[in-house]
Amino acid sequence: MDSAEIRSRFLRFFADRGHTPVPSASLLLDDPTLLFVNAGMVPFKPYFLGEAPAPYDRATSVQKCVRTLDIDEVGKTTRHASFFQMAGNFSFGDYFKEGAIPFAWELLTSSEADGGYGFPEDRLWATVYDDDDEALDIWHRVVGVPLERIQRRDAKDNYWSMGVPGPGGPCSEIYYDRGPEHGKEGGPVADEDRYLEVWNLVFMQDELSAVRSKTDFDVRQPLPAKNIDTGMGLERMAALLQGVDNIYEIDTTKMILDRAVALSGARYGAGSRDDDVRLRVVADHARTVAFLMQDGVLPGNEGRGYVLRRILRRVVRNMRLLGSNDPVMGELISASVDAMGPQYPELVDDLGRLVSIAENEEAVFAETLRTGTTLFDTAVADLQRKGGTTLAGDAAFALHDTFGFPIDLTLEMAAEKGIEVDQDGFRRLMTEQRDRAKADAKARKAGLTPLTVYKDVMDAAGITAFTGYDEVVSEATLRGILVDGEDVRSAREGTSVEVVLDRSPFYAEGGGQLADAGLITLADGSVVEIADVQQPVPGLYVHRGRVVSGEAVVGQAAVGRVDLERRRAISRAHTATHLVHKAFRDALGETATQMGSENSPGRFRFDFPLSGAVPASVMADVEARVNDVLAEDLAVTAEIMSQEQARAAGAMALFGEKYGDKVRVVSVGDWARELCGGTHAQRSGQVGLVKFLSEGSIGTGVRRVEALVGTDAYRFLAREHLLVAQLAEIVKARPEELPERVDAILTKLKDAEREIAKVRSASLVANLEGILGNAQEVGQVRLWTFTAPDGTDAGGLRELVTKGRDAARQEIPSVVLGAAISDGKVSVVVATNAAGRAAGASANSVLQAALAAVGGRGGGKDDMAQGGGTDVTGVQAAFAAAAGAVRAAVGA
């Protein structure tokens, strides 16, 4: 049974039993405690926590998940994966244990002909929490599982909580006995490799007041509504139903693994165990990379971007260890899309963008590997010169942490040179880094205002009715006040507050649109000035501001007034963003889909994927097309419809956004149509004018356009017109002649600068011997290192280094390295003569060692190489590193 069929059977089984099928949410949810969705229940957290009412009593889903805590175990075991799919059925105060247990048993044991998975009943075991007699009784009395195949386990294995105060409850897990060839007898408590967990049933029945650890917690009281959360790992189920040994050999993952085999020439299952592990890592990680990028993550140095970069680089590194030195990411992403596209067609639609981003990141990493290799060689040469045999842990850690050089490659290259690596020291530093990261995450989580506070306010105040689509002034009642995270009854003048109304015209920040601002006037004349509005839990509008007069008291009648000019300016910007989005997709293709935006008063920014800069002609065409649409004065309308209706109407959806069953579709005439919850102009003509300010890169494969809208755009163009008039007066030319006149002036200036440079260069060359100074003897090589006089540019430095090399005696191996400091930056040039190259010295290798000390980059060939850096204090260290590189190259 293939994975797609396993998935569809699960959803169909529960849909037939009254569960609403819910599509997989994005891997990126608005949850400050999670980088990625890591469990099937995460999208339903607001319903389990009571932060929002569930739109259904029963639901079922197959949720894509990413976990990276055990990333180093991927490929080594049969059960660790960074990407997986979790099938689940959920009950929100509907059925409980008496429903969940029989459902699971029926699906597992029903024949394939009857829509089940066909497991033999006598191969299935169940576990229950120590004191959960109720679950045990259902398993034995209702389902009919013999008591000897039901085992009790403690809280470590069979109690679930979120790790914080809130809902919790016992678990019941279902295990499949794979047979004596996989381990010893005795059930799951004896051997979890032989007895493989296939399903976990969580019975949320307790409200926890404190959670000190997984096994140490306090139960405050029973939950008023008992819930069901279950999880069946789709990949693990596929391994069992397809008769393979592990999750890396199921149909979908094996497709990617086979592509890696073809690219690398390695053999799977018939070669070394190390190669098998590497191929499994590649197959798992390539799929993870594809899904993360499809949901809008881009390689970077922080947060989600850093995780993606690390996973992608693990793919490239393992492919290199398997013997493939050619670019591979494009092929592996294509294989991942081939494997998962039938279940997630959005991957197929986005293939071009995914391949482009992955290939760009692979090219960047290739340069990192080259630099890391040079630094490694320098460190080893220094170690051997001192008579050492073990590379220090901090040196290996610096290569890994600072330069992104994988520890596996460090170990392999060290072994080739006959030296050891202090792995204990490396692991200690890695552990310290992880501990710091965990502490930071814990502090970040602890620093948040607890969502339970907002939940309590919403329990008392109710959901806020948003009236801002139809009005900007609304009568309301003040339902709640928070001061410093504490729920209070009143707040005096000068106090910073968070205010909750039962009805609000204020738009809460979301979808790239900044929040409204304005005033809340109370019945007694007191005034609260609002600067920001947020939705910390769905449905609760929290108005953040300050009491500027009188005293705010819960229960008072109030009137909310939105700052109308700000609202209109933001709305114009938001409508303009929709038009720019449509125009860029028309000009560049469907992959130019919005990945982020900010709509603020009079201006907006718009991010979208593209491998290179947008041509100036395209920028001009898009700007002109948008302004043409504005002049057409098209009606802007909003409709509520189902997701299916929205897709049929051609509405665009955005990366990483979460949409409900019913969506709001904003249309600008028949030209642009997009899912959106924001506020907009009533007609396109009200936007007035759009003027692009800039276009540039904000990360690998992502461009950002910034623009002005309406009167802000007009004022900008007025200033530009004035500037053009002033320039025309200065150069005595008509405005249309300015480009030609300015070009002529600049040409004359450049000619003069070249003449000055020639005179300066001649002066420097004439004083070459004094600049070069004395050579350093490094073995049989003479090494000159010098800092050029102030004001020497990169061209002058190159000439000095070239002249210095040519002036050296050609029969003596020689290397010349020069550095020049200008405008807070360092230029570095290295040249070698033929004798130096014959002795083993390479200009590019010496340059890479030197650049590492000045935070730079560059390259070249064996005879000449150049680059630059930003750390002007590292020049002497660069000279020392260069000497070390020469020493290592010639074996001195």
Coordinates of N, CA and C in Angstrom, one line a residue, residues 395-512:
A395 N 39.5 24.7 17.9 CA 39.8 24.9 16.5 C 38.8 24.3 15.6
A396 N 38.4 23.0 15.9 CA 37.4 22.3 15.1 C 36.1 23.0 15.3
F397 N 35.8 23.5 16.5 CA 34.5 24.2 16.7 C 34.4 25.5 16.0
A398 N 35.6 26.2 15.9 CA 35.6 27.5 15.2 C 35.3 27.2 13.7
L399 N 35.9 26.2 13.2 CA 35.7 25.9 11.8 C 34.2 25.6 11.5
H400 N 33.6 24.8 12.5 CA 32.2 24.5 12.3 C 31.2 25.6 12.6
D401 N 31.5 26.4 13.7 CA 30.5 27.4 14.1 C 30.7 28.7 13.3
T402 N 31.9 29.1 13.1 CA 32.1 30.4 12.5 C 32.1 30.4 11.0
F403 N 32.7 29.3 10.5 CA 32.8 29.2 9.0 C 31.9 28.2 8.4
G404 N 31.1 27.5 9.2 CA 30.1 26.5 8.6 C 30.8 25.3 8.1
F405 N 32.0 24.9 8.5 CA 32.7 23.8 8.0 C 32.3 22.6 8.8
P406 N 31.8 21.5 8.2 CA 31.2 20.4 8.9 C 32.3 19.6 9.7
I407 N 32.0 19.2 10.9 CA 32.9 18.4 11.7 C 33.3 17.1 11.1
D408 N 32.3 16.5 10.3 CA 32.6 15.2 9.7 C 33.8 15.4 8.7
L409 N 33.8 16.5 7.9 CA 34.9 16.7 7.0 C 36.2 17.0 7.7
T410 N 36.1 17.7 8.8 CA 37.3 18.0 9.6 C 37.9 16.7 10.1
L411 N 37.1 15.7 10.6 CA 37.6 14.4 11.1 C 38.2 13.6 9.9
E412 N 37.5 13.6 8.8 CA 38.0 12.9 7.6 C 39.4 13.4 7.1
M413 N 39.5 14.7 7.0 CA 40.7 15.3 6.5 C 41.8 15.2 7.5
A414 N 41.5 15.3 8.8 CA 42.5 15.1 9.8 C 43.1 13.7 9.8
A415 N 42.2 12.7 9.6 CA 42.7 11.3 9.5 C 43.6 11.1 8.3
E416 N 43.3 11.8 7.2 CA 44.2 11.7 6.0 C 45.6 12.2 6.3
K417 N 45.7 13.2 7.2 CA 46.9 13.8 7.5 C 47.6 13.1 8.7
G418 N 46.9 12.1 9.3 CA 47.5 11.4 10.4 C 47.5 12.1 11.7
I419 N 46.5 12.9 11.9 CA 46.3 13.6 13.2 C 45.0 13.3 13.8
E420 N 44.8 13.5 15.1 CA 43.6 13.3 15.8 C 42.9 14.6 15.9
V421 N 41.6 14.6 16.3 CA 40.8 15.8 16.7 C 40.3 15.6 18.1
D422 N 40.4 16.6 18.9 CA 39.9 16.6 20.2 C 38.3 16.6 20.1
Q423 N 37.8 15.4 19.9 CA 36.3 15.4 19.8 C 35.6 15.7 21.1
D424 N 36.2 15.3 22.2 CA 35.5 15.6 23.5 C 35.4 17.1 23.7
G425 N 36.5 17.8 23.4 CA 36.5 19.2 23.5 C 35.5 19.9 22.5
F426 N 35.4 19.3 21.3 CA 34.4 19.8 20.3 C 33.0 19.6 20.8
R427 N 32.7 18.4 21.3 CA 31.4 18.1 21.8 C 31.0 18.9 23.0
R428 N 32.0 19.2 23.9 CA 31.7 20.0 25.0 C 31.3 21.4 24.6
L429 N 32.0 22.0 23.6 CA 31.7 23.3 23.1 C 30.3 23.3 22.4
M430 N 30.0 22.2 21.7 CA 28.7 22.1 21.0 C 27.6 22.0 22.1
T431 N 27.9 21.3 23.1 CA 26.9 21.1 24.2 C 26.6 22.5 24.9
E432 N 27.7 23.2 25.1 CA 27.6 24.6 25.7 C 26.7 25.5 24.8
Q433 N 27.0 25.4 23.5 CA 26.2 26.2 22.6 C 24.7 25.8 22.6
R434 N 24.4 24.5 22.6 CA 23.0 24.0 22.7 C 22.4 24.5 24.0
D435 N 23.1 24.4 25.1 CA 22.6 24.8 26.3 C 22.2 26.3 26.3
R436 N 23.1 27.1 25.7 CA 22.8 28.5 25.6 C 21.6 28.8 24.8
A437 N 21.5 28.0 23.7 CA 20.3 28.2 22.8 C 19.0 27.8 23.6
K438 N 19.1 26.7 24.3 CA 17.9 26.3 25.1 C 17.6 27.3 26.1
A439 N 18.6 27.9 26.8 CA 18.3 28.9 27.8 C 17.7 30.1 27.2
D440 N 18.2 30.5 26.0 CA 17.6 31.6 25.3 C 16.2 31.4 24.9
A441 N 15.9 30.1 24.4 CA 14.5 29.8 24.1 C 13.6 29.8 25.3
K442 N 14.2 29.3 26.4 CA 13.4 29.3 27.6 C 13.1 30.7 28.1
A443 N 14.1 31.6 28.0 CA 14.0 32.9 28.4 C 13.0 33.7 27.5
R444 N 13.1 33.3 26.2 CA 12.1 34.0 25.3 C 10.7 33.6 25.6
K445 N 10.5 32.3 25.9 CA 9.2 31.8 26.3 C 8.7 32.4 27.6
A446 N 9.6 32.5 28.6 CA 9.3 33.1 29.9 C 9.0 34.6 29.8
G447 N 9.6 35.3 28.8 CA 9.4 36.7 28.7 C 8.1 37.1 28.0
L448 N 7.4 36.1 27.5 CA 6.1 36.4 26.8 C 5.0 36.6 27.9
T449 N 4.1 37.5 27.7 CA 2.9 37.6 28.5 C 2.2 36.3 28.3
P450 N 1.9 35.5 29.4 CA 1.3 34.2 29.2 C 0.0 34.3 28.5
L451 N -0.2 33.5 27.5 CA -1.4 33.5 26.7 C -2.6 33.2 27.6
T452 N -2.4 32.5 28.7 CA -3.5 32.1 29.6 C -4.1 33.4 30.2
V453 N -3.3 34.5 30.3 CA -3.9 35.7 30.8 C -4.9 36.3 29.8
Y454 N -4.5 36.3 28.5 CA -5.4 36.7 27.5 C -6.6 35.8 27.4
K455 N -6.4 34.5 27.6 CA -7.5 33.6 27.5 C -8.5 33.9 28.7
D456 N -8.0 34.2 29.9 CA -8.9 34.5 31.0 C -9.7 35.7 30.7
V457 N -9.0 36.7 30.1 CA -9.7 38.0 29.7 C -10.8 37.7 28.7
M458 N -10.5 36.8 27.7 CA -11.5 36.5 26.7 C -12.6 35.7 27.3
D459 N -12.3 34.8 28.2 CA -13.4 34.0 28.9 C -14.4 35.0 29.6
A460 N -13.8 36.1 30.1 CA -14.7 37.0 30.8 C -15.4 38.0 29.9
A461 N -14.6 38.5 28.9 CA -15.0 39.5 28.0 C -15.7 39.0 26.7
G462 N -15.4 37.8 26.3 CA -15.9 37.3 25.1 C -15.1 37.7 23.9
I463 N -15.5 37.2 22.7 CA -14.7 37.5 21.5 C -15.1 38.9 21.0
T464 N -14.1 39.6 20.5 CA -14.3 41.0 20.0 C -14.9 40.9 18.7
A465 N -16.0 41.7 18.5 CA -16.6 41.8 17.2 C -15.9 42.9 16.4
F466 N -15.3 42.6 15.3 CA -14.6 43.6 14.5 C -15.6 44.3 13.5
T467 N -15.7 45.6 13.7 CA -16.6 46.4 12.9 C -15.9 47.2 11.8
G468 N -14.6 47.1 11.8 CA -13.8 48.1 11.0 C -13.9 48.0 9.5
Y469 N -14.5 46.9 9.0 CA -14.8 46.9 7.5 C -15.9 47.9 7.1
D470 N -16.8 48.1 8.0 CA -17.9 49.0 7.7 C -18.0 50.3 8.4
E471 N -17.2 50.5 9.4 CA -17.2 51.8 10.1 C -15.9 52.0 10.8
V472 N -15.6 53.3 11.1 CA -14.4 53.7 11.7 C -14.7 54.3 13.1
V473 N -15.9 54.4 13.5 CA -16.3 54.9 14.8 C -17.4 53.9 15.3
S474 N -17.1 53.2 16.4 CA -18.1 52.2 16.9 C -18.3 52.4 18.4
E475 N -19.6 52.3 18.8 CA -20.0 52.3 20.2 C -19.6 50.9 20.7
A476 N -19.1 50.9 22.0 CA -18.7 49.6 22.6 C -18.8 49.7 24.1
T477 N -18.4 48.6 24.7 CA -18.3 48.5 26.2 C -16.8 48.1 26.5
L478 N -16.2 48.7 27.5 CA -14.9 48.3 27.9 C -15.0 47.1 28.7
R479 N -14.4 46.0 28.2 CA -14.6 44.6 28.8 C -13.4 44.2 29.6
G480 N -12.2 44.7 29.4 CA -11.1 44.3 30.1 C -9.9 45.3 30.0
I481 N -9.1 45.3 31.1 CA -7.9 46.1 31.1 C -6.7 45.3 31.6
L482 N -5.6 45.4 30.9 CA -4.4 44.7 31.4 C -3.3 45.8 31.6
V483 N -2.6 45.7 32.8 CA -1.5 46.6 33.1 C -0.3 45.7 33.5
D484 N 0.8 45.8 32.7 CA 2.0 45.0 32.9 C 1.6 43.5 33.0
G485 N 0.7 43.1 32.1 CA 0.3 41.7 32.1 C -0.7 41.2 33.1
E486 N -1.1 42.1 34.0 CA -2.1 41.8 35.0 C -3.5 42.3 34.7
D487 N -4.4 41.4 34.9 CA -5.8 41.8 34.7 C -6.3 42.7 35.9
V488 N -6.7 44.0 35.5 CA -7.1 44.9 36.5 C -8.5 45.5 36.2
R489 N -9.1 46.2 37.2 CA -10.4 46.7 37.0 C -10.4 48.2 36.5
S490 N -9.3 48.9 36.7 CA -9.2 50.3 36.3 C -7.8 50.7 36.1
A491 N -7.6 51.8 35.4 CA -6.2 52.4 35.2 C -6.3 53.9 35.1
R492 N -5.5 54.6 35.9 CA -5.5 56.0 36.0 C -4.7 56.7 34.8
E493 N -4.9 58.0 34.8 CA -4.2 58.8 33.8 C -2.7 58.6 33.8
G494 N -2.1 58.4 32.6 CA -0.6 58.2 32.5 C -0.2 56.7 32.4
T495 N -1.2 55.8 32.7 CA -0.9 54.4 32.7 C -0.9 53.8 31.3
S496 N 0.2 53.0 31.0 CA 0.2 52.2 29.8 C -0.7 51.0 30.0
V497 N -1.6 50.8 29.0 CA -2.7 49.7 29.2 C -2.8 48.9 27.9
E498 N -3.4 47.7 28.1 CA -4.0 47.0 27.1 C -5.5 46.9 27.3
V499 N -6.3 47.3 26.4 CA -7.7 47.5 26.6 C -8.5 46.5 25.6
V500 N -9.5 45.9 26.2 CA -10.4 45.0 25.4 C -11.8 45.6 25.3
L501 N -12.3 45.7 24.1 CA -13.7 46.1 23.9 C -14.5 45.0 23.4
D502 N -15.8 45.0 23.5 CA -16.7 44.0 23.0 C -16.9 44.2 21.5
R503 N -16.8 45.4 21.0 CA -16.9 45.8 19.6 C -15.8 46.7 19.2
S504 N -15.1 46.5 18.1 CA -13.9 47.4 17.8 C -13.8 47.7 16.3
P505 N -13.6 49.0 16.0 CA -13.4 49.3 14.6 C -11.9 49.3 14.2
F506 N -11.1 49.1 15.2 CA -9.6 49.1 15.0 C -9.1 47.8 14.4
Y507 N -8.4 47.9 13.3 CA -7.8 46.8 12.6 C -6.6 46.3 13.4
A508 N -6.5 45.0 13.8 CA -5.4 44.5 14.5 C -4.3 44.1 13.4
E509 N -3.0 44.3 13.7 CA -1.9 44.1 12.8 C -2.0 42.6 12.3
G510 N -1.8 42.4 11.0 CA -1.9 41.1 10.4 C -1.8 41.2 8.9
G511 N -1.3 40.1 8.3 CA -1.3 40.0 6.9 C -0.4 41.1 6.3
G512 N 0.6 41.6 7.0 CA 1.5 42.6 6.5 C 1.0 44.0 6.7

